[in-house]
XYZ file of C-alpha atoms in Angstrom:
339
model
C -85.111 -47.700 86.038
C -84.699 -50.310 88.767
C -82.117 -49.482 91.443
C -80.572 -51.377 94.348
C -78.869 -49.056 96.825
C -76.961 -50.444 99.789
C -75.063 -49.236 102.828
C -72.516 -51.976 103.537
C -71.117 -52.096 107.055
C -68.684 -54.288 108.912
C -71.539 -55.566 111.084
C -74.725 -55.105 109.044
C -75.720 -54.208 105.503
C -78.875 -52.249 104.695
C -80.308 -52.677 101.184
C -83.235 -51.012 99.413
C -84.760 -51.695 95.977
C -86.226 -48.593 94.351
C -88.097 -48.165 91.071
C -87.249 -44.806 89.509
C -88.987 -42.992 86.639
C -87.459 -40.413 84.264
C -89.987 -37.896 85.607
C -88.311 -38.094 89.011
C -90.731 -40.399 90.799
C -89.409 -43.150 93.058
C -91.216 -46.129 94.577
C -89.613 -48.370 97.159
C -90.124 -52.032 96.303
C -88.229 -53.870 99.049
C -85.928 -53.243 102.008
C -83.887 -55.617 104.143
C -81.038 -55.602 106.669
C -78.549 -58.477 106.776
C -75.644 -59.519 108.986
C -72.642 -58.813 106.755
C -70.560 -61.676 108.169
C -73.237 -64.165 107.060
C -71.985 -63.786 103.466
C -68.650 -64.836 102.001
C -68.754 -62.191 99.267
C -70.700 -59.076 98.329
C -72.038 -60.963 95.297
C -73.611 -63.511 97.642
C -75.294 -60.714 99.595
C -76.707 -59.027 96.484
C -77.980 -62.334 95.087
C -79.720 -63.114 98.364
C -81.340 -59.686 98.407
C -82.537 -60.062 94.812
C -84.020 -63.454 95.679
C -85.736 -62.113 98.795
C -87.105 -59.102 96.904
C -88.939 -61.352 94.405
C -88.961 -58.476 91.922
C -90.463 -59.017 88.483
C -87.676 -57.072 86.758
C -83.911 -57.272 87.158
C -82.162 -54.139 88.467
C -80.599 -51.687 86.045
C -78.293 -50.114 88.611
C -76.472 -51.069 91.785
C -74.904 -48.480 94.076
C -72.916 -49.702 97.080
C -71.716 -47.430 99.886
C -68.607 -49.174 101.190
C -66.367 -48.780 104.271
C -62.926 -48.590 102.752
C -60.620 -46.555 100.490
C -61.866 -46.697 96.909
C -59.485 -46.684 93.958
C -60.739 -46.959 90.368
C -63.982 -48.599 91.567
C -62.037 -51.284 93.423
C -61.878 -51.663 97.188
C -60.837 -53.999 99.955
C -63.089 -53.370 102.927
C -61.473 -52.258 106.164
C -63.429 -54.296 108.726
C -64.859 -57.076 106.553
C -62.925 -59.646 104.530
C -64.382 -58.648 101.163
C -62.667 -57.332 98.051
C -64.963 -55.744 95.470
C -64.504 -54.610 91.892
C -67.348 -52.855 90.074
C -66.520 -54.267 86.633
C -66.374 -57.803 88.024
C -69.732 -57.362 89.759
C -71.331 -56.101 86.547
C -70.225 -59.321 84.857
C -71.069 -61.766 87.636
C -74.424 -60.241 88.616
C -75.557 -59.173 85.157
C -76.427 -55.659 86.326
C -75.737 -53.022 83.617
C -74.401 -50.328 85.974
C -72.506 -50.971 89.206
C -70.920 -48.096 91.128
C -69.221 -47.716 94.517
C -68.983 -44.748 96.863
C -67.444 -44.425 100.311
C -69.875 -45.173 103.147
C -69.410 -41.763 104.746
C -69.790 -40.070 101.397
C -73.232 -41.693 101.407
C -73.817 -40.555 104.994
C -72.905 -37.019 103.956
C -75.433 -37.157 101.106
C -77.976 -38.506 103.580
C -77.817 -35.333 105.684
C -80.046 -33.594 103.135
C -82.727 -36.267 103.714
C -82.937 -35.757 107.487
C -85.914 -34.205 109.234
C -85.971 -32.276 112.496
C -86.925 -35.516 114.280
C -83.722 -37.215 113.056
C -81.225 -34.926 114.790
C -80.512 -33.638 118.294
C -78.527 -30.431 118.784
C -75.512 -31.066 121.024
C -74.115 -27.566 120.621
C -76.402 -24.577 120.233
C -75.037 -22.175 117.558
C -77.279 -22.129 114.454
C -75.904 -23.590 111.251
C -74.764 -21.067 108.660
C -76.233 -21.367 105.162
C -73.791 -22.625 102.481
C -70.963 -23.057 105.001
C -68.769 -26.132 105.274
C -70.361 -29.224 106.774
C -68.701 -32.335 108.167
C -69.965 -35.711 109.261
C -68.233 -38.302 111.393
C -69.349 -41.385 113.195
C -68.374 -44.548 114.988
C -69.896 -47.834 113.934
C -67.794 -50.938 113.436
C -65.125 -48.445 112.322
C -64.782 -44.656 112.374
C -65.818 -42.612 109.334
C -65.364 -39.003 108.265
C -66.480 -36.919 105.284
C -66.975 -33.225 104.548
C -69.334 -31.247 102.319
C -68.849 -28.030 100.363
C -71.679 -25.952 98.895
C -71.533 -25.025 95.220
C -72.675 -21.772 93.649
C -76.215 -23.174 93.467
C -76.194 -24.001 97.189
C -76.132 -27.762 96.576
C -73.564 -29.670 98.578
C -70.856 -31.880 97.111
C -69.595 -34.672 99.338
C -65.935 -35.610 99.820
C -64.894 -38.875 101.519
C -61.803 -39.245 103.682
C -59.995 -41.967 105.592
C -59.591 -39.602 108.533
C -60.540 -42.262 111.076
C -57.153 -43.853 110.446
C -55.002 -40.850 111.364
C -52.767 -41.265 114.401
C -54.457 -41.386 117.788
C -53.286 -38.704 120.225
C -53.917 -39.011 123.983
C -55.220 -35.988 125.885
C -54.175 -37.016 129.409
C -52.074 -39.517 131.351
C -54.741 -42.231 131.335
C -55.157 -41.968 127.577
C -51.377 -42.100 127.207
C -51.472 -45.444 129.021
C -54.254 -46.529 126.665
C -52.055 -45.634 123.686
C -49.274 -47.802 125.106
C -51.749 -50.642 125.656
C -53.071 -50.423 122.077
C -49.623 -49.984 120.529
C -48.467 -53.234 122.141
C -51.357 -55.002 120.404
C -51.546 -53.248 117.025
C -48.337 -51.339 116.409
C -49.859 -48.363 114.616
C -52.754 -46.886 116.615
C -55.339 -44.876 114.719
C -58.354 -43.071 116.143
C -60.474 -45.982 114.901
C -58.597 -48.253 117.313
C -59.942 -46.114 120.177
C -63.281 -44.784 118.908
C -65.368 -47.480 117.221
C -67.476 -50.506 117.969
C -64.470 -52.709 117.283
C -62.533 -50.786 119.971
C -65.012 -51.504 122.782
C -63.382 -54.773 123.840
C -59.938 -53.180 123.993
C -61.240 -50.286 126.102
C -62.833 -52.759 128.482
C -59.636 -54.838 128.780
C -57.649 -51.660 129.421
C -60.039 -50.499 132.149
C -59.958 -53.936 133.770
C -56.168 -53.604 133.966
C -56.424 -50.024 135.262
C -58.824 -51.056 138.051
C -57.096 -54.340 138.845
C -60.139 -56.379 137.788
C -59.709 -59.846 136.302
C -60.454 -59.755 132.567
C -63.288 -61.875 131.213
C -62.642 -64.923 129.038
C -65.620 -63.926 126.872
C -65.000 -61.229 124.218
C -66.816 -58.009 125.094
C -68.410 -56.041 122.273
C -70.485 -52.851 122.406
C -73.826 -54.400 123.452
C -72.125 -56.590 126.066
C -70.212 -53.611 127.425
C -73.403 -51.569 127.710
C -75.162 -54.444 129.456
C -72.311 -54.849 131.937
C -72.297 -51.117 132.636
C -76.047 -51.251 133.191
C -75.438 -53.824 135.923
C -72.964 -51.468 137.581
C -69.738 -53.307 136.717
C -66.964 -50.816 137.483
C -64.677 -51.674 134.554
C -67.559 -51.490 132.065
C -68.723 -48.122 133.414
C -65.139 -46.829 133.225
C -64.775 -48.112 129.652
C -67.953 -46.336 128.504
C -66.872 -43.130 130.238
C -63.501 -43.402 128.512
C -65.218 -44.016 125.186
C -67.365 -40.887 125.602
C -64.255 -38.834 126.435
C -62.401 -40.159 123.389
C -65.357 -39.727 121.048
C -65.852 -36.163 122.261
C -62.160 -35.401 121.746
C -62.351 -36.776 118.210
C -65.418 -34.656 117.378
C -63.589 -31.602 118.719
C -60.691 -32.427 116.392
C -63.068 -32.563 113.421
C -64.444 -29.152 114.423
C -60.913 -27.733 114.343
C -59.998 -29.437 111.064
C -62.957 -28.194 109.016
C -64.562 -25.384 111.047
C -67.935 -26.699 109.797
C -70.165 -23.711 110.504
C -72.814 -25.370 108.327
C -73.013 -28.196 110.848
C -70.947 -31.028 112.269
C -73.019 -34.217 112.255
C -72.256 -37.150 114.551
C -73.713 -40.311 113.012
C -73.142 -44.071 113.020
C -74.615 -46.982 114.916
C -73.069 -45.991 118.227
C -74.695 -42.548 118.031
C -78.060 -44.310 117.868
C -77.402 -46.810 120.658
C -75.506 -44.554 123.083
C -77.305 -41.287 122.426
C -78.076 -40.682 126.121
C -74.360 -40.750 126.904
C -73.442 -38.630 123.895
C -76.053 -36.068 124.904
C -74.457 -35.787 128.350
C -72.343 -32.732 129.297
C -69.314 -35.039 129.491
C -69.239 -35.513 125.706
C -69.254 -31.821 124.814
C -66.800 -31.041 127.616
C -64.323 -33.437 126.008
C -65.015 -31.970 122.559
C -64.359 -28.404 123.709
C -61.222 -29.258 125.711
C -58.875 -27.765 123.077
C -56.922 -25.193 125.051
C -56.633 -21.925 123.132
C -58.946 -23.244 120.413
C -61.860 -24.007 122.758
C -63.862 -21.149 121.249
C -63.694 -22.661 117.757
C -65.435 -25.799 118.990
C -67.924 -23.849 121.081
C -68.950 -21.849 117.988
C -69.549 -25.020 115.937
C -73.129 -26.271 115.513
C -72.946 -29.974 116.404
C -75.798 -32.399 115.792
C -76.334 -35.998 116.852
C -77.983 -38.049 114.086
C -80.492 -40.542 115.499
C -81.673 -41.891 112.123
C -80.394 -45.437 111.628
C -81.151 -45.337 107.848
C -78.851 -42.394 107.128
C -76.352 -44.319 105.006
C -78.859 -46.066 102.767
C -80.894 -42.860 102.411
C -77.727 -41.137 101.246
C -76.959 -43.976 98.833
C -80.421 -43.619 97.293
C -80.090 -39.836 97.120
C -76.719 -40.180 95.390
C -78.038 -42.698 92.892
C -81.126 -40.675 92.042
C -79.247 -37.393 91.660
C -79.196 -36.731 87.942
C -77.079 -37.243 85.932
C -75.345 -39.809 88.197
C -76.855 -43.025 86.941
C -78.194 -41.840 83.602
C -74.591 -40.938 82.706
C -73.211 -44.250 83.976
C -75.867 -46.297 82.204
C -75.053 -44.552 78.931
C -71.314 -45.025 79.568
C -71.649 -48.705 80.453
C -73.887 -49.366 77.447
C -71.348 -47.724 75.150
C -68.535 -49.779 76.691
C -70.531 -52.972 76.105
C -71.123 -52.039 72.467
C -67.424 -51.290 71.912
C -66.338 -54.492 73.669
C -64.336 -52.675 76.385
């Protein structure tokens, strides 16, 4: 069986081609990372990957981990102007089985593939076996999923759109930030404050707070980090604010799920800003929950430093029997019946 598994992001897409045998063996054929915005459609991206892979055989299966709310294998992506439908992609790409999962559902599945070198403990309590797990992370957007252990100890992953729940300020400065964001967006979700796409807004807000003239050039995450590295006051303030907000969000997740099996902080920003997220400031913001401080302090919290987490989880999901064997049989039967 020939599989393409992909972690599609608002900024970049990570694709892997894997050859899989019924005996459970898997051999990686090709891997590539692309700028998502370089492609008009997901079909264009997959075709380019298939061309670049120069594989002798066509793929049997395609599994895409996608940042957006799925409904009946149809999705419009949240931070990328793509609309995808699995049945349409089967027809246009000629791939017998095409399936979608949420990107943080894939990240949750990827937790099982991590090694000790892929995580850093931010909070010390040991993880409890078979207890609830949760994973959240800021990349272009803000994702959240949780995991429950079955009777056999294997975890099942559940996606959410929790990053889009209402943002709540924790102090007067954050209340002013809410006002600033509400004037621009109307509804303000946590993703509007804690994500790569939020970095420019945080910088503009801090410029206004400090009385600094705003820049005419849009400021994204890398630019903000570079400016902070040069000692620019507004950039330093914006990164400090981001760390406070991210910590507060992680503390909220700890209260929502009480994930004694582990709360994992993933995403591109976790990789690029890990020194700041490993600082006492981050955990101080996470634990600042009044009477519920102890709940957060008892939660094992891990920073994921593996940049391949999403695509590893997509592969793990695809290769978990009977995921694709069932779908291949189902799709073949549909083709025979003309449905």
